[in-house]
Coordinates of C-alpha atoms in Angstrom, one line a residue:
Chain R
M1 CA -52.8 -5.6 54.2
A2 CA -52.0 -2.2 52.7
V3 CA -48.3 -2.9 53.3
K4 CA -48.5 -6.2 51.4
G5 CA -50.3 -4.5 48.6
M6 CA -47.6 -1.9 48.5
N7 CA -44.9 -4.6 48.3
L8 CA -46.6 -6.4 45.5
C9 CA -46.9 -3.1 43.6
S10 CA -43.3 -2.3 44.0
V11 CA -42.2 -5.8 43.0
C12 CA -44.4 -5.5 39.9
C13 CA -42.8 -2.1 39.1
L14 CA -39.3 -3.5 39.5
V15 CA -40.1 -6.5 37.2
L16 CA -41.6 -4.1 34.6
Y17 CA -38.5 -1.9 34.9
F18 CA -36.1 -4.8 34.3
V19 CA -38.1 -6.1 31.4
A20 CA -38.1 -2.7 29.8
A21 CA -34.4 -2.3 30.5
V22 CA -33.6 -5.6 28.8
L23 CA -35.9 -4.8 25.9
A24 CA -34.5 -1.3 25.5
G25 CA -31.1 -2.8 24.6
R26 CA -30.6 -3.9 21.0
D27 CA -30.7 -7.6 20.0
F28 CA -27.3 -8.0 18.5
Y29 CA -27.8 -11.6 17.5
K30 CA -30.9 -10.5 15.5
I31 CA -29.1 -7.6 13.9
L32 CA -26.3 -9.9 12.6
G33 CA -28.8 -12.7 11.8
V34 CA -26.9 -15.4 13.8
S35 CA -28.0 -17.8 16.5
K36 CA -26.9 -17.4 20.1
S37 CA -24.5 -20.2 19.7
A38 CA -22.8 -18.8 16.6
T39 CA -19.0 -19.2 16.4
V40 CA -16.7 -16.2 15.9
K41 CA -16.3 -17.3 12.3
D42 CA -20.1 -17.3 11.7
I43 CA -20.2 -13.8 13.2
K44 CA -17.4 -12.5 11.0
K45 CA -19.0 -14.0 8.0
A46 CA -22.4 -12.5 8.8
Y47 CA -20.9 -9.0 9.4
R48 CA -19.0 -9.1 6.1
K49 CA -22.1 -10.0 4.2
L50 CA -24.4 -7.4 5.8
A51 CA -21.8 -4.6 5.8
L52 CA -21.7 -4.7 2.1
Q53 CA -25.5 -4.6 1.9
L54 CA -26.2 -2.0 4.6
H55 CA -23.4 0.6 3.9
P56 CA -25.0 4.1 3.6
D57 CA -23.1 4.7 0.4
R58 CA -24.9 1.7 -1.1
N59 CA -28.3 2.9 0.2
P60 CA -28.4 6.7 -0.5
D61 CA -32.3 6.7 -0.6
D62 CA -32.7 5.1 2.8
P63 CA -32.8 7.6 5.7
T64 CA -32.3 4.9 8.3
A65 CA -29.3 3.4 6.6
A66 CA -26.8 5.2 8.8
D67 CA -28.5 3.9 12.0
K68 CA -28.8 0.4 10.7
F69 CA -25.1 0.5 9.8
A70 CA -24.1 1.8 13.2
D71 CA -26.2 -1.0 14.8
L72 CA -24.4 -3.5 12.7
G73 CA -21.0 -2.2 13.8
A74 CA -21.9 -2.1 17.5
A75 CA -23.3 -5.7 17.2
Y76 CA -20.0 -7.0 15.6
E77 CA -17.9 -5.1 18.1
V78 CA -19.6 -6.8 21.1
L79 CA -20.2 -10.3 19.7
S80 CA -16.7 -10.7 18.2
D81 CA -15.0 -10.1 21.6
D82 CA -15.4 -13.0 24.1
D83 CA -15.5 -10.9 27.2
K84 CA -18.0 -8.4 25.8
R85 CA -20.2 -11.1 24.5
K86 CA -20.4 -12.8 27.9
Q87 CA -21.4 -9.5 29.5
Y88 CA -24.0 -8.9 26.8
D89 CA -25.4 -12.4 27.2
A90 CA -25.8 -11.9 30.9
Y91 CA -26.9 -8.4 31.3
G92 CA -28.0 -7.1 27.9
E93 CA -26.6 -4.0 26.1
D94 CA -26.9 -1.8 29.1
G95 CA -24.8 -4.1 31.1
L96 CA -21.8 -3.5 28.9
K97 CA -19.0 -1.4 30.3
E98 CA -18.2 1.8 28.6
G99 CA -15.2 2.3 26.4
H100 CA -15.8 1.4 22.7
Q101 CA -12.3 0.9 21.4
G102 CA -12.6 0.9 17.7
S103 CA -14.8 3.2 15.7
H104 CA -17.0 1.5 13.2
S105 CA -14.8 2.7 10.3
D106 CA -11.9 0.7 11.9
I107 CA -14.0 -2.5 11.9
F108 CA -15.2 -1.9 8.4
S109 CA -11.8 -1.3 7.0
S110 CA -10.3 -4.4 8.6
F111 CA -12.6 -6.4 6.3
F112 CA -12.4 -4.3 3.2
G113 CA -9.5 -1.8 3.4
D114 CA -9.3 1.9 3.8
F115 CA -11.4 2.9 0.8
G116 CA -13.7 0.0 1.1
F117 CA -16.8 2.0 0.6
M118 CA -16.1 2.4 -3.1
F119 CA -18.0 -0.6 -4.2
G120 CA -17.8 -2.8 -7.3
G121 CA -14.1 -2.0 -7.7
N122 CA -15.0 1.4 -9.2
R123 CA -12.7 3.8 -7.5
Q124 CA -13.6 7.5 -7.6
G125 CA -10.1 8.1 -8.7
Q126 CA -10.7 6.4 -12.0
Q127 CA -12.9 9.3 -13.0
D128 CA -9.8 11.5 -13.0
K129 CA -7.1 9.3 -14.5
N130 CA -4.5 11.9 -13.6
I131 CA -4.3 11.0 -9.9
P132 CA -1.2 8.8 -9.6
R133 CA -1.6 5.6 -7.7
G134 CA 0.8 3.6 -5.6
N135 CA 1.7 0.0 -6.4
D136 CA -0.6 -2.9 -5.9
I137 CA 0.5 -5.8 -3.8
V138 CA -0.6 -9.3 -4.7
L139 CA -0.1 -11.9 -2.0
D140 CA -0.7 -15.6 -2.7
L141 CA -2.7 -17.1 0.2
E142 CA -2.4 -20.9 0.4
V143 CA -5.5 -22.6 1.6
T144 CA -6.3 -26.2 2.2
L145 CA -9.3 -28.0 0.7
E146 CA -10.8 -28.3 4.1
E147 CA -10.8 -24.5 4.5
V148 CA -12.5 -24.2 1.1
Y149 CA -15.1 -26.7 2.1
S150 CA -16.0 -25.2 5.5
G151 CA -14.9 -21.6 5.0
N152 CA -12.5 -19.8 7.3
F153 CA -11.1 -16.4 8.2
V154 CA -7.4 -15.5 8.1
E155 CA -6.2 -12.7 10.3
V156 CA -3.4 -10.7 8.9
V157 CA -1.4 -7.8 10.3
R158 CA -0.6 -5.1 7.7
N159 CA 2.3 -2.8 8.5
K160 CA 2.5 -0.2 5.8
P161 CA 4.0 3.3 5.2
V162 CA 1.4 6.0 5.4
A163 CA 1.9 9.5 4.1
K164 CA 1.7 12.1 6.8
E165 CA 2.1 15.8 6.8
A166 CA 5.4 17.1 7.9
P167 CA 6.6 20.7 8.6
G168 CA 7.9 22.7 5.7
K169 CA 7.4 22.4 2.0
R170 CA 8.6 20.2 -0.8
K171 CA 8.9 20.3 -4.5
C172 CA 6.3 18.4 -6.4
N173 CA 5.0 18.1 -10.0
C174 CA 8.4 18.9 -11.4
R175 CA 8.5 19.3 -15.1
Q176 CA 10.7 20.7 -17.9
E177 CA 9.6 24.0 -19.4
M178 CA 11.0 26.2 -22.1
R179 CA 11.8 29.6 -21.0
T180 CA 12.4 32.5 -23.3
T181 CA 14.9 35.1 -22.3
Q182 CA 15.7 38.3 -24.2
L183 CA 19.3 38.8 -24.8
G184 CA 19.0 42.0 -26.7
P185 CA 16.7 43.8 -29.2
G186 CA 15.3 41.1 -31.4
R187 CA 17.5 38.4 -29.9
F188 CA 15.9 35.7 -27.8
Q189 CA 17.2 32.5 -26.3
M190 CA 15.1 29.5 -25.3
T191 CA 16.4 27.4 -22.5
Q192 CA 15.0 24.4 -20.7
E193 CA 14.3 24.8 -17.1
V194 CA 13.0 22.5 -14.4
V195 CA 10.0 24.0 -12.8
C196 CA 8.4 22.6 -9.7
D197 CA 5.3 23.5 -7.7
E198 CA 5.3 23.8 -3.9
C199 CA 3.4 21.2 -1.9
P200 CA 3.0 20.5 1.7
N201 CA 5.8 18.3 2.9
I202 CA 5.1 14.6 3.4
K203 CA 6.9 12.0 5.4
L204 CA 6.2 8.3 5.5
V205 CA 5.2 6.8 8.9
N206 CA 4.7 3.1 9.4
E207 CA 1.2 2.1 10.6
E208 CA -0.2 -1.2 11.5
R209 CA -3.7 -2.7 11.4
T210 CA -5.3 -6.1 11.5
L211 CA -7.2 -7.3 8.4
E212 CA -9.7 -10.1 8.1
V213 CA -9.5 -12.1 4.9
E214 CA -12.5 -14.4 4.3
I215 CA -12.0 -17.8 2.6
E216 CA -15.5 -18.1 1.3
Q217 CA -17.0 -21.6 1.1
G218 CA -16.5 -23.0 -2.4
V219 CA -14.0 -20.4 -3.4
R220 CA -12.1 -21.2 -6.6
D221 CA -8.4 -21.2 -7.2
E222 CA -6.8 -17.9 -8.3
M223 CA -9.8 -15.9 -7.0
E224 CA -8.7 -12.5 -5.6
Y225 CA -9.9 -10.6 -2.5
P226 CA -9.0 -6.9 -2.7
F227 CA -8.4 -4.6 0.2
I228 CA -8.7 -1.1 -1.3
G229 CA -6.0 1.3 -0.2
E230 CA -3.9 -1.2 1.7
G231 CA -1.2 -1.4 -1.0
E232 CA 1.9 0.9 -1.4
P233 CA 1.4 4.6 -0.9
H234 CA 2.1 7.2 -3.5
I235 CA 3.4 10.5 -2.2
D236 CA 1.5 12.6 -4.8
G237 CA -1.5 10.4 -5.1
E238 CA -3.5 7.5 -3.7
P239 CA -2.3 4.2 -2.2
G240 CA -2.6 1.1 -4.3
D241 CA -4.5 -2.0 -3.3
L242 CA -3.6 -5.2 -1.4
R243 CA -5.0 -8.3 -3.1
F244 CA -5.0 -11.8 -1.7
R245 CA -5.0 -14.5 -4.4
I246 CA -6.3 -17.8 -3.2
K247 CA -4.1 -20.8 -4.0
V248 CA -5.7 -24.1 -3.2
L249 CA -3.2 -26.7 -2.0
K250 CA -3.3 -30.2 -3.5
H251 CA -5.2 -32.5 -1.2
P252 CA -3.8 -36.0 -0.7
V253 CA -7.2 -37.7 -0.8
F254 CA -9.8 -35.5 -2.5
E255 CA -9.8 -33.8 -5.8
R256 CA -12.2 -31.0 -6.8
R257 CA -13.7 -30.9 -10.3
G258 CA -16.2 -28.1 -10.7
D259 CA -18.3 -28.4 -7.6
D260 CA -17.9 -32.1 -7.2
L261 CA -15.4 -34.0 -5.0
Y262 CA -13.6 -37.0 -6.4
T263 CA -11.7 -39.6 -4.5
N264 CA -10.1 -43.0 -5.2
V265 CA -10.8 -45.9 -3.0
T266 CA -8.9 -49.2 -3.2
I267 CA -10.8 -52.4 -2.5
S268 CA -9.7 -56.0 -2.5
L269 CA -10.6 -58.5 -5.2
I270 CA -13.1 -60.2 -3.0
E271 CA -14.8 -56.9 -2.3
A272 CA -14.9 -56.1 -6.0
L273 CA -16.6 -59.4 -6.7
V274 CA -19.0 -59.6 -3.8
G275 CA -19.6 -56.1 -2.7
F276 CA -18.4 -53.9 0.2
E277 CA -19.3 -51.1 2.5
M278 CA -17.0 -48.5 4.1
D279 CA -16.9 -45.1 5.7
I280 CA -15.1 -42.2 4.2
L281 CA -13.9 -39.3 6.3
H282 CA -15.1 -36.1 4.7
L283 CA -13.3 -32.8 4.7
D284 CA -15.1 -31.4 7.7
G285 CA -14.7 -34.6 9.7
H286 CA -18.0 -36.2 9.3
K287 CA -18.1 -39.8 8.0
V288 CA -19.8 -40.7 4.7
H289 CA -21.1 -44.3 4.4
I290 CA -21.0 -46.0 1.0
E291 CA -21.9 -49.6 0.2
R292 CA -22.3 -51.8 -2.8
D293 CA -23.7 -55.3 -2.8
K294 CA -23.2 -56.2 -6.5
P295 CA -20.0 -57.1 -8.3
G296 CA -18.3 -53.9 -9.6
Y297 CA -15.6 -53.0 -12.1
Q298 CA -12.4 -51.3 -11.2
A299 CA -13.5 -47.9 -12.5
W300 CA -16.9 -47.9 -11.0
C301 CA -17.8 -44.6 -9.5
S302 CA -20.5 -43.7 -7.1
T303 CA -22.0 -40.3 -7.0
M304 CA -22.9 -39.0 -3.6
E305 CA -25.8 -36.6 -3.6
E306 CA -24.7 -34.5 -0.7
G307 CA -21.0 -35.3 -0.8
G308 CA -20.0 -32.5 -3.1
R309 CA -19.2 -28.9 -2.3
P310 CA -21.7 -26.5 -1.0
T311 CA -22.1 -23.6 -3.5
Chain Z
V1 CA 14.6 -7.4 40.0
L2 CA 13.1 -10.6 38.5
S3 CA 9.8 -8.9 37.9
F4 CA 11.4 -5.9 36.3
T5 CA 13.5 -8.0 33.9
S6 CA 10.4 -9.9 32.9
V7 CA 8.7 -6.6 32.0
F8 CA 11.5 -5.6 29.8
K9 CA 11.9 -9.0 28.2
D10 CA 8.2 -9.3 27.5
L11 CA 8.4 -13.1 27.5
S12 CA 5.1 -14.5 28.7
S13 CA 5.7 -12.0 31.5
C14 CA 2.5 -12.9 33.3
D15 CA 3.6 -16.5 34.2
W16 CA 7.1 -15.4 35.0
F17 CA 5.9 -12.7 37.3
I18 CA 3.7 -15.0 39.2
A19 CA 6.6 -17.4 39.7
A20 CA 8.8 -14.5 40.8
L21 CA 6.1 -13.3 43.3
T22 CA 5.8 -16.7 45.0
F23 CA 9.6 -17.0 45.2
E24 CA 9.9 -13.5 46.7
S25 CA 7.1 -13.9 49.2
A26 CA 8.8 -17.1 50.4
L27 CA 12.0 -15.1 51.1
S28 CA 10.4 -11.9 52.3
S29 CA 10.1 -13.0 55.9
H30 CA 13.9 -12.9 56.2
Y31 CA 14.3 -9.2 55.5
I32 CA 13.7 -6.5 58.1
L33 CA 14.0 -2.8 57.4
L34 CA 14.3 -0.4 60.3
V35 CA 12.8 3.0 59.9
P36 CA 13.7 5.4 62.7
G37 CA 10.9 6.9 64.7
I38 CA 8.4 4.1 64.0
S39 CA 8.1 0.9 65.9
I40 CA 9.2 -2.3 64.2
D41 CA 5.6 -3.7 64.0
K42 CA 4.3 -0.7 62.2
T43 CA 7.3 -0.6 59.9
M44 CA 6.7 -4.2 59.0
G45 CA 3.1 -3.5 58.4
L46 CA 3.8 -0.5 56.2
I47 CA 6.4 -2.3 54.2
H48 CA 4.3 -5.3 53.7
G49 CA 1.4 -3.2 52.7
L50 CA 3.5 -1.3 50.2
E51 CA 5.0 -4.5 48.8
V52 CA 1.5 -6.0 48.3
F53 CA 0.3 -2.9 46.6
V54 CA 3.3 -2.6 44.2
K55 CA 3.2 -6.2 43.3
S56 CA -0.5 -6.3 42.6
F57 CA -0.3 -3.2 40.6
L58 CA 2.6 -4.6 38.5
L59 CA 0.7 -7.9 38.2
F60 CA -2.4 -6.0 37.0
L61 CA -0.4 -4.1 34.4
L62 CA 1.4 -7.2 33.1
C63 CA -1.6 -9.5 33.0
S64 CA -3.9 -7.0 31.5
K65 CA -1.4 -6.4 28.6
S66 CA -0.6 -9.9 27.8
D67 CA -3.5 -11.6 26.1
G68 CA -2.9 -15.0 24.5
R69 CA -2.6 -13.3 21.1
E70 CA 0.2 -10.9 21.9
S71 CA 2.9 -13.6 21.5
E72 CA 1.7 -14.6 18.1
S73 CA 1.4 -11.2 16.5
N74 CA 5.1 -10.4 17.0
Y75 CA 6.6 -13.2 14.9
V76 CA 7.4 -13.4 11.2
T77 CA 5.3 -16.3 10.0
C78 CA 5.3 -18.7 7.0
G79 CA 3.6 -17.1 4.0
S80 CA 4.1 -13.6 5.2
L81 CA 5.2 -10.8 2.9
V82 CA 8.0 -8.6 4.3
K83 CA 10.4 -5.8 3.5
L84 CA 13.9 -6.6 4.9
L85 CA 16.0 -3.7 6.1
N86 CA 19.7 -3.9 6.5
T87 CA 20.2 -2.2 9.8
R88 CA 23.8 -1.1 9.3
H89 CA 23.2 0.7 5.9
Q90 CA 19.4 1.4 6.2
V91 CA 18.5 0.0 2.8
R92 CA 15.8 -2.5 2.0
L93 CA 16.4 -5.7 0.1
H94 CA 15.1 -5.1 -3.4
S95 CA 14.9 -6.7 -6.8
H96 CA 13.6 -5.7 -10.3
D97 CA 13.7 -6.8 -13.9
V98 CA 17.3 -5.7 -14.4
K99 CA 20.0 -8.3 -15.0
Y100 CA 23.6 -8.3 -13.9
G101 CA 25.9 -7.2 -16.6
S102 CA 28.6 -9.6 -15.4
G103 CA 28.8 -12.8 -13.3
S104 CA 25.9 -15.0 -13.8
G105 CA 23.8 -12.5 -15.8
Q106 CA 20.8 -13.4 -13.6
Q107 CA 18.3 -10.9 -12.2
S108 CA 20.0 -8.5 -9.8
V109 CA 19.3 -8.0 -6.1
T110 CA 20.1 -4.6 -4.5
G111 CA 19.5 -2.4 -1.5
V112 CA 17.3 0.7 -1.9
E113 CA 16.7 3.6 0.4
S114 CA 13.0 4.2 -0.4
A115 CA 10.4 2.7 1.9
D116 CA 7.4 2.7 -0.5
D117 CA 8.6 0.6 -3.4
A118 CA 6.5 -2.6 -4.1
N119 CA 9.6 -4.2 -5.5
S120 CA 11.1 -4.5 -2.1
Y121 CA 8.5 -7.1 -0.9
W122 CA 9.6 -10.7 -0.4
R123 CA 7.6 -13.7 0.6
I124 CA 8.8 -16.1 3.3
R125 CA 8.2 -19.7 2.3
G126 CA 9.4 -23.1 3.4
K127 CA 12.1 -25.0 1.7
P128 CA 11.2 -27.1 -1.3
N129 CA 9.1 -30.2 -0.4
G130 CA 9.1 -29.0 3.2
T131 CA 6.0 -28.4 5.3
C132 CA 5.6 -24.8 6.3
Q133 CA 2.1 -24.2 7.7
R134 CA 0.6 -20.9 6.9
G135 CA 0.8 -18.6 9.9
A136 CA 3.4 -20.7 11.8
P137 CA 6.2 -18.6 13.3
I138 CA 9.6 -19.1 11.5
Q139 CA 11.9 -20.9 14.0
C140 CA 15.5 -19.8 14.5
G141 CA 17.6 -22.1 12.4
Q142 CA 14.7 -23.0 10.0
A143 CA 15.5 -23.3 6.3
I144 CA 13.4 -21.0 4.2
R145 CA 13.1 -19.6 0.7
I146 CA 12.7 -15.9 0.2
T147 CA 10.7 -15.2 -3.0
H148 CA 10.5 -11.8 -4.7
M149 CA 6.8 -10.8 -4.8
T150 CA 6.6 -9.1 -8.2
T151 CA 8.9 -11.3 -10.3
G152 CA 8.4 -14.6 -8.6
R153 CA 12.1 -15.4 -8.4
N154 CA 13.9 -16.7 -5.3
L155 CA 16.8 -15.1 -3.4
H156 CA 19.7 -17.1 -4.6
T157 CA 23.5 -17.1 -4.4
H158 CA 26.3 -19.1 -6.0
H159 CA 30.0 -19.0 -6.8
F160 CA 30.1 -16.0 -9.0
S161 CA 31.7 -12.7 -8.2
S162 CA 29.7 -9.6 -7.4
P163 CA 30.2 -6.7 -9.8
L164 CA 31.4 -4.0 -7.4
S165 CA 33.1 -5.6 -4.4
N166 CA 34.1 -9.1 -5.7
N167 CA 32.2 -10.8 -2.9
Q168 CA 29.7 -13.6 -3.7
E169 CA 27.0 -12.6 -6.1
V170 CA 23.4 -12.7 -4.8
S171 CA 20.7 -12.9 -7.5
A172 CA 17.0 -13.7 -8.0
F173 CA 16.5 -17.0 -9.7
G174 CA 13.7 -19.3 -10.8
E175 CA 10.2 -19.0 -12.2
N176 CA 7.0 -18.7 -10.2
G177 CA 8.8 -19.4 -7.0
E178 CA 10.5 -22.6 -8.2
G179 CA 14.3 -22.5 -8.6
D180 CA 16.9 -24.9 -7.3
D181 CA 18.7 -26.1 -4.1
L182 CA 20.7 -22.8 -3.9
D183 CA 17.5 -20.9 -3.0
V184 CA 17.5 -22.1 0.6
W185 CA 18.6 -19.9 3.5
K186 CA 18.7 -20.4 7.2
V187 CA 17.4 -17.8 9.6
Q188 CA 19.9 -17.1 12.4
C189 CA 18.5 -15.4 15.5
D190 CA 18.5 -15.5 19.3
G191 CA 15.6 -17.1 21.0
S192 CA 13.2 -19.7 19.6
A193 CA 11.5 -18.0 16.7
W194 CA 12.0 -15.0 14.4
E195 CA 10.5 -12.0 16.1
R196 CA 9.5 -9.0 14.1
D197 CA 11.6 -6.7 16.2
D198 CA 14.7 -8.9 15.9
E199 CA 17.8 -8.4 13.9
V200 CA 18.5 -11.6 12.2
R201 CA 21.1 -13.0 9.8
F202 CA 20.5 -15.1 6.7
K203 CA 23.0 -17.9 6.1
H204 CA 23.0 -19.6 2.8
V205 CA 22.6 -23.4 2.8
G206 CA 25.1 -24.6 0.3
T207 CA 27.8 -21.9 0.3
N208 CA 27.5 -20.8 4.0
A209 CA 27.6 -17.1 3.0
F210 CA 25.8 -14.4 5.0
L211 CA 23.5 -12.0 3.1
S212 CA 25.3 -8.6 3.5
V213 CA 25.6 -5.0 2.3
T214 CA 28.8 -3.1 2.6
G215 CA 27.8 0.2 1.0
E216 CA 29.1 0.1 -2.6
Q217 CA 26.7 2.0 -4.9
Y218 CA 25.7 1.3 -8.5
G219 CA 25.6 3.9 -11.2
H220 CA 23.2 4.2 -14.1
P221 CA 20.5 2.7 -14.6
I222 CA 20.1 1.9 -10.9
R223 CA 21.9 4.9 -9.5
G224 CA 22.2 5.0 -5.7
Q225 CA 21.2 1.4 -5.1
R226 CA 23.6 -0.6 -3.0
E227 CA 25.2 -3.9 -3.8
V228 CA 23.9 -6.9 -1.9
H229 CA 26.3 -9.8 -1.8
G230 CA 27.3 -12.9 0.2
M231 CA 30.1 -12.8 2.7
S232 CA 31.6 -15.7 4.6
A233 CA 32.1 -14.0 8.0
P234 CA 29.3 -12.7 10.2
S235 CA 29.5 -9.0 11.0
Q236 CA 27.4 -5.9 11.6
N237 CA 26.8 -5.8 7.9
N238 CA 24.6 -8.9 7.8
Y239 CA 21.9 -7.9 10.2
W240 CA 18.4 -7.6 8.7
K241 CA 15.1 -6.6 10.2
A242 CA 11.5 -7.2 9.0
M243 CA 9.8 -3.8 8.4
E244 CA 6.7 -3.2 6.4
G245 CA 4.7 -6.1 5.2
V246 CA 1.7 -8.4 5.5
F247 CA 2.1 -10.8 8.4
I248 CA -0.2 -13.7 8.4
Q249 CA -1.5 -14.9 11.8
P250 CA -2.2 -18.5 12.6
S251 CA -5.8 -19.4 12.2
Q252 CA -8.2 -22.0 13.5
E253 CA -7.8 -24.9 11.2
P254 CA -10.7 -27.1 10.2
P255 CA -10.0 -30.7 10.9
R256 CA -6.7 -31.8 9.2
H257 CA -6.6 -34.5 6.6
D258 CA -3.7 -36.4 8.4
E259 CA -6.1 -39.1 9.7
L260 CA -7.2 -40.0 6.2
H261 CA -3.8 -41.4 5.3
D262 CA -4.4 -44.4 7.5
E263 CA -7.6 -45.4 5.7
F264 CA -6.3 -45.4 2.1

């Protein structure tokens, strides 16, 4: 009997240990605010929204901000990777193998660019207007109306030249100065001279990284998504920005006006006189049923309560 | 040998390697190597063991490196922004708001040495009225338009003489990406699609000229920039390579609207 008691005790202990182990790991789904069946797209969208809110620079008064932000990064890193997500679902956080590839700043900058922590578009460089800036790049991103309706993420590989230190020195801040030389007693000559400072030498090296551009639901034509610091470099200053400009392609069936969707439907004369019913295929694939049982004019229009665009 | 060539070619090497493996193992029974001092059985065992080890190691290397995405990220795709480097003369295709002083008087296209000028970015688009899906790799032989990012004009050539070498003048033409039929070029490359590491040629549809640089340099106000022109014969001067840029990857499309055409 004592032996049986001992076995029960050890089993209990084991169960308690496992429960504790599982609970000790973080709940990544809760951190991101998504369900267990969320798609990668939902996860990216949640991360992007929360990263803007939880960034420590945005919450200077919160002492736990850095931890929350680190949790967010870890959650995204695991749930956005299929293999890691499977392991996490099966074994919890402790079941994950070691080897975190990207640091959190890599993940963050793939959504917002290198200097993404400068929020609201106010770059610290603007305080000192003398810092030269590299060129901005504006890229027209064509999107379909379906993508605007449901939202989507576009992955982009950015290969850009980055200024790196090189051995030696170079001349920088070159300017013309007037120099006065004395030729004799009371005789002076003023000449123009090019004077340069000495700066550390810089060479341009090509670097590559993946960026995630979000096509937000309901985005309007011509809207721009900036990635700070991903533009062209400037040898003596900061890099410019990369901006994606949304260009919505014309849809063969639907037209957007404001937040409403319009479409034309052709019906026969009999249908116009007597009434009709039909199914319309919506932008995300679901069917919308419309019907009319009275005679109607050619230009009759029916407004669908839920058929428009989500805002 | 087969397995090693597949490693260097990097063409869905995983599948190729597996095929090579099965082929090899079918033949392996025919080869016997004699090592002096050890009996034949032990030799066969040793060799077989070594073979299996080497093969599985190579297989592991290859298959762990090739995820499904690796093939996509190496192509130039529709909608991407690129800088094109002429590999012979090491200058990038460039344009700016400076017009030719002779010939057609249109906006000039040159080659520049610097790597950090935003005026060297060109957008790869489909031909007019053609379907070019965002993120789809450009096929070899596909007709495209090459649109200058900052001025919105298309790479263009016509029967005018270039100012320095008297070859065919290459200009930037159109407004907001819309020009005319002489804006279309065909990408000539080996293989099925335009890989980023590839050196490709651009052949004009209409005049059959190849986009080239032969080294002539301009003076003031674009000192040091090289002349870019069209030449009828292919040569080492017409190879271009995609360098810096923003390469759009194909994305998961929400349901297409093709099916709707049948209903209306």
